[in-house]
Amino acid sequence: MRDCPVFISSSDAYSDLWPMFFALFKKYWPAYDGTIYLNTETKLFSYEGLDIRCTMVGKLRNFGETFRAGLDKIDSPHVLLIMIDYFFMGEVNENELRGYFEYFKEKNLDSLCLRKNPYTTIQKLDYKDLNLVIPPSRDMFSFQIAFWKREMLYEMVLPHETPWLSEWFGTLRGNVIKLKLAYTANNNTAISYLSEGALHKGKWVEPMVKFLNEISYEVDFSKRGFFEDKPLAFRERLKRRINTLIPRSLSSLDLLRRKIYKK
């Protein structure tokens, strides 16, 4: 897979996860010999046997700015996107992954997602378990592990956005753009991982804790703590809505511009 670099979306705030992430990456994908771009702000990191290039984009204001600055460091037209808390949980099927990647390029797709999602309308494709999503659809954009055209991934994340705003408005943008998105109808066929991520709101989720204990990987879980699904108080919900008012407005204006330009 030398012709498809891996882009790990991260930041210095998650540097405590890097040793764990790459230990599992090396354990479950030992044959990978390509380039890995780890999105960092000021920190460097290396792992024996892996070609990791830290982007060191500097301290930027928002997730979207950091994400885009990292993509700017990559000169390949394609990337395999992986979020930093998507720890591998089993052997990577490189032959299957290679097949998906070649089909992705051959059919000039914008993205090929390696995770099943509840898309609205689909069309069966002529390769293995792949389906094509017919826009408009739900979940036209997500941060699940996927092959992407780098330039199209850049369009899905605006500089002012959080990850959650990017998924919400990225889906709307994807529908306007008519994103050419395919996905695997069966989960865990090429890369096994927890689709909700190892962390939620910065804290460990129970399935990942169980997995790490099962493989005897030592983690000091007390540093981040465990996620408890408690409803937010009204004041906290109101505060979050106010804090995202301007970013949501900017994304809405961008969407309106795209719709007008399309016409």
GROMACS .gro file of C-alpha atoms in nm, residues 2-228:
model
  227
    2ARG     CA    1   0.290   0.236  -0.069
    3ASP     CA    2   0.071   0.433  -0.311
    4CYS     CA    3  -0.185   0.525  -0.046
    5PRO     CA    4  -0.054   0.710   0.259
    6VAL     CA    5  -0.240   0.688   0.589
    7PHE     CA    6  -0.360   1.014   0.742
    8ILE     CA    7  -0.411   0.993   1.119
    9SER     CA    8  -0.630   1.278   1.241
   10SER     CA    9  -0.506   1.376   1.584
   11SER     CA   10  -0.366   1.665   1.790
   12ASP     CA   11  -0.117   1.706   2.073
   13ALA     CA   12  -0.401   1.665   2.324
   14TYR     CA   13  -0.416   1.298   2.224
   15SER     CA   14  -0.043   1.229   2.239
   16ASP     CA   15  -0.101   0.984   2.525
   17LEU     CA   16  -0.280   0.761   2.272
   18TRP     CA   17  -0.004   0.758   2.011
   19PRO     CA   18   0.211   0.477   2.159
   20MET     CA   19  -0.097   0.259   2.201
   21PHE     CA   20  -0.239   0.337   1.856
   22PHE     CA   21   0.083   0.257   1.673
   23ALA     CA   22   0.159  -0.051   1.882
   24LEU     CA   23  -0.175  -0.194   1.769
   25PHE     CA   24  -0.122  -0.064   1.414
   26LYS     CA   25   0.211  -0.249   1.393
   27LYS     CA   26   0.071  -0.559   1.563
   28TYR     CA   27  -0.228  -0.597   1.332
   29TRP     CA   28  -0.087  -0.453   1.008
   30PRO     CA   29   0.280  -0.560   1.015
   31ALA     CA   30   0.307  -0.564   0.635
   32TYR     CA   31   0.225  -0.194   0.591
   33ASP     CA   32   0.526  -0.025   0.430
   34GLY     CA   33   0.384   0.310   0.325
   35THR     CA   34   0.390   0.657   0.475
   36ILE     CA   35   0.186   0.753   0.781
   37TYR     CA   36   0.105   1.120   0.835
   38LEU     CA   37   0.030   1.183   1.202
   39ASN     CA   38  -0.145   1.516   1.243
   40THR     CA   39   0.028   1.698   1.529
   41GLU     CA   40   0.062   2.058   1.640
   42THR     CA   41   0.410   2.090   1.795
   43LYS     CA   42   0.505   1.737   1.898
   44LEU     CA   43   0.711   1.470   1.725
   45PHE     CA   44   0.658   1.096   1.756
   46SER     CA   45   0.816   0.786   1.608
   47TYR     CA   46   0.760   0.412   1.628
   48GLU     CA   47   1.010   0.150   1.526
   49GLY     CA   48   0.935  -0.007   1.189
   50LEU     CA   49   0.686   0.261   1.079
   51ASP     CA   50   0.748   0.562   0.855
   52ILE     CA   51   0.562   0.825   1.061
   53ARG     CA   52   0.579   1.186   0.949
   54CYS     CA   53   0.444   1.433   1.204
   55THR     CA   54   0.275   1.728   1.036
   56MET     CA   55   0.353   1.980   1.315
   57VAL     CA   56   0.098   2.232   1.185
   58GLY     CA   57   0.124   2.461   1.489
   59LYS     CA   58  -0.137   2.570   1.739
   60LEU     CA   59  -0.446   2.659   1.536
   61ARG     CA   60  -0.784   2.775   1.658
   62ASN     CA   61  -1.016   2.498   1.547
   63PHE     CA   62  -1.031   2.130   1.459
   64GLY     CA   63  -1.109   2.212   1.096
   65GLU     CA   64  -0.803   2.433   1.057
   66THR     CA   65  -0.579   2.167   1.211
   67PHE     CA   66  -0.731   1.892   0.995
   68ARG     CA   67  -0.689   2.087   0.671
   69ALA     CA   68  -0.336   2.198   0.758
   70GLY     CA   69  -0.245   1.832   0.803
   71LEU     CA   70  -0.390   1.738   0.464
   72ASP     CA   71  -0.185   2.019   0.308
   73LYS     CA   72   0.129   1.827   0.409
   74ILE     CA   73   0.034   1.531   0.187
   75ASP     CA   74   0.117   1.535  -0.183
   76SER     CA   75  -0.068   1.213  -0.269
   77PRO     CA   76  -0.410   1.245  -0.442
   78HIS     CA   77  -0.547   0.968  -0.216
   79VAL     CA   78  -0.540   0.898   0.156
   80LEU     CA   79  -0.667   0.638   0.398
   81LEU     CA   80  -0.830   0.840   0.676
   82ILE     CA   81  -0.810   0.707   1.033
   83MET     CA   82  -0.905   0.895   1.350
   84ILE     CA   83  -0.659   0.857   1.638
   85ASP     CA   84  -0.900   0.663   1.862
   86TYR     CA   85  -0.986   0.403   1.599
   87PHE     CA   86  -0.757   0.137   1.741
   88PHE     CA   87  -0.715  -0.176   1.531
   89MET     CA   88  -0.874  -0.475   1.702
   90GLY     CA   89  -0.773  -0.760   1.471
   91GLU     CA   90  -0.558  -0.856   1.174
   92VAL     CA   91  -0.585  -0.623   0.876
   93ASN     CA   92  -0.677  -0.808   0.556
   94GLU     CA   93  -0.433  -0.631   0.325
   95ASN     CA   94  -0.537  -0.824   0.013
   96GLU     CA   95  -0.897  -0.720   0.064
   97LEU     CA   96  -0.794  -0.365   0.143
   98ARG     CA   97  -0.583  -0.350  -0.173
   99GLY     CA   98  -0.879  -0.473  -0.377
  100TYR     CA   99  -1.103  -0.200  -0.237
  101PHE     CA  100  -0.838   0.064  -0.305
  102GLU     CA  101  -0.789  -0.043  -0.667
  103TYR     CA  102  -1.165  -0.040  -0.725
  104PHE     CA  103  -1.187   0.304  -0.559
  105LYS     CA  104  -0.933   0.439  -0.809
  106GLU     CA  105  -1.068   0.252  -1.110
  107LYS     CA  106  -1.422   0.385  -1.062
  108ASN     CA  107  -1.300   0.737  -0.977
  109LEU     CA  108  -1.487   0.738  -0.646
  110ASP     CA  109  -1.460   1.030  -0.405
  111SER     CA  110  -1.462   0.798  -0.104
  112LEU     CA  111  -1.489   0.431  -0.012
  113CYS     CA  112  -1.595   0.384   0.350
  114LEU     CA  113  -1.488   0.063   0.526
  115ARG     CA  114  -1.790   0.069   0.756
  116LYS     CA  115  -2.158   0.002   0.704
  117ASN     CA  116  -2.383   0.304   0.764
  118PRO     CA  117  -2.763   0.350   0.746
  119TYR     CA  118  -2.762   0.525   0.410
  120THR     CA  119  -3.100   0.621   0.263
  121THR     CA  120  -3.071   0.497  -0.098
  122ILE     CA  121  -2.812   0.258  -0.235
  123GLN     CA  122  -2.715   0.077  -0.552
  124LYS     CA  123  -2.529  -0.256  -0.558
  125LEU     CA  124  -2.191  -0.235  -0.723
  126ASP     CA  125  -2.009  -0.503  -0.923
  127TYR     CA  126  -1.735  -0.570  -0.668
  128LYS     CA  127  -1.766  -0.790  -0.361
  129ASP     CA  128  -1.992  -0.636  -0.094
  130LEU     CA  129  -1.970  -0.276  -0.213
  131ASN     CA  130  -2.270  -0.048  -0.252
  132LEU     CA  131  -2.292   0.301  -0.399
  133VAL     CA  132  -2.479   0.568  -0.203
  134ILE     CA  133  -2.730   0.766  -0.407
  135PRO     CA  134  -2.761   1.125  -0.280
  136PRO     CA  135  -2.946   1.278  -0.111
  137SER     CA  136  -2.879   1.042   0.177
  138ARG     CA  137  -2.808   1.034   0.546
  139ASP     CA  138  -2.447   1.005   0.660
  140MET     CA  139  -2.294   1.122   0.331
  141PHE     CA  140  -1.994   1.224   0.537
  142SER     CA  141  -1.843   1.069   0.848
  143PHE     CA  142  -1.498   1.022   0.997
  144GLN     CA  143  -1.511   0.643   0.974
  145ILE     CA  144  -1.204   0.472   0.825
  146ALA     CA  145  -1.222   0.531   0.452
  147PHE     CA  146  -1.027   0.587   0.132
  148TRP     CA  147  -1.063   0.945   0.014
  149LYS     CA  148  -0.960   1.170  -0.267
  150ARG     CA  149  -0.755   1.415  -0.065
  151GLU     CA  150  -0.909   1.723  -0.230
  152MET     CA  151  -1.263   1.600  -0.167
  153LEU     CA  152  -1.188   1.522   0.198
  154TYR     CA  153  -1.060   1.880   0.224
  155GLU     CA  154  -1.404   2.004   0.109
  156MET     CA  155  -1.584   1.801   0.374
  157VAL     CA  156  -1.419   1.979   0.669
  158LEU     CA  157  -1.436   2.360   0.690
  159PRO     CA  158  -1.176   2.555   0.893
  160HIS     CA  159  -1.418   2.674   1.164
  161GLU     CA  160  -1.585   2.337   1.226
  162THR     CA  161  -1.568   2.083   1.506
  163PRO     CA  162  -1.575   1.712   1.414
  164TRP     CA  163  -1.948   1.697   1.490
  165LEU     CA  164  -2.030   2.003   1.279
  166SER     CA  165  -1.821   1.861   0.996
  167GLU     CA  166  -2.017   1.536   0.997
  168TRP     CA  167  -2.352   1.720   1.008
  169PHE     CA  168  -2.278   1.987   0.748
  170GLY     CA  169  -2.042   1.761   0.554
  171THR     CA  170  -2.337   1.532   0.491
  172LEU     CA  171  -2.536   1.830   0.356
  173ARG     CA  172  -2.241   1.941   0.145
  174GLY     CA  173  -2.193   1.588   0.017
  175ASN     CA  174  -2.552   1.579  -0.099
  176VAL     CA  175  -2.516   1.912  -0.282
  177ILE     CA  176  -2.187   1.804  -0.441
  178LYS     CA  177  -2.332   1.459  -0.517
  179LEU     CA  178  -2.040   1.287  -0.351
  180LYS     CA  179  -1.943   0.960  -0.521
  181LEU     CA  180  -1.944   0.747  -0.205
  182ALA     CA  181  -1.924   0.369  -0.183
  183TYR     CA  182  -1.918   0.155   0.130
  184THR     CA  183  -1.875  -0.202   0.244
  185ALA     CA  184  -2.205  -0.369   0.329
  186ASN     CA  185  -2.033  -0.594   0.583
  187ASN     CA  186  -1.843  -0.455   0.880
  188ASN     CA  187  -1.492  -0.559   0.986
  189THR     CA  188  -1.407  -0.719   0.651
  190ALA     CA  189  -1.072  -0.542   0.599
  191ILE     CA  190  -1.003  -0.345   0.918
  192SER     CA  191  -1.155  -0.437   1.253
  193TYR     CA  192  -1.217  -0.142   1.484
  194LEU     CA  193  -1.477   0.010   1.714
  195SER     CA  194  -1.689   0.244   1.500
  196GLU     CA  195  -1.775   0.473   1.792
  197GLY     CA  196  -1.407   0.508   1.879
  198ALA     CA  197  -1.210   0.419   2.190
  199LEU     CA  198  -1.303   0.749   2.355
  200HIS     CA  199  -1.619   0.950   2.397
  201LYS     CA  200  -1.581   1.309   2.512
  202GLY     CA  201  -1.219   1.225   2.592
  203LYS     CA  202  -1.300   0.931   2.819
  204TRP     CA  203  -1.266   0.556   2.769
  205VAL     CA  204  -1.568   0.360   2.650
  206GLU     CA  205  -1.641   0.020   2.802
  207PRO     CA  206  -1.596  -0.200   2.488
  208MET     CA  207  -1.244  -0.066   2.432
  209VAL     CA  208  -1.151  -0.107   2.797
  210LYS     CA  209  -1.265  -0.470   2.774
  211PHE     CA  210  -1.066  -0.528   2.455
  212LEU     CA  211  -0.744  -0.378   2.591
  213ASN     CA  212  -0.777  -0.587   2.907
  214GLU     CA  213  -0.837  -0.902   2.698
  215ILE     CA  214  -0.512  -0.852   2.504
  216SER     CA  215  -0.329  -0.760   2.828
  217TYR     CA  216  -0.234  -0.413   2.709
  218GLU     CA  217  -0.152  -0.211   3.018
  219VAL     CA  218  -0.327   0.126   3.034
  220ASP     CA  219  -0.367   0.370   3.319
  221PHE     CA  220  -0.737   0.433   3.257
  222SER     CA  221  -0.754   0.673   3.552
  223LYS     CA  222  -0.576   0.945   3.352
  224ARG     CA  223  -0.877   0.993   3.126
  225GLY     CA  224  -1.144   0.818   3.326
  226PHE     CA  225  -1.446   0.625   3.200
  227PHE     CA  226  -1.734   0.765   3.001
  228GLU     CA  227  -2.070   0.761   3.175
   0.00000   0.00000   0.00000
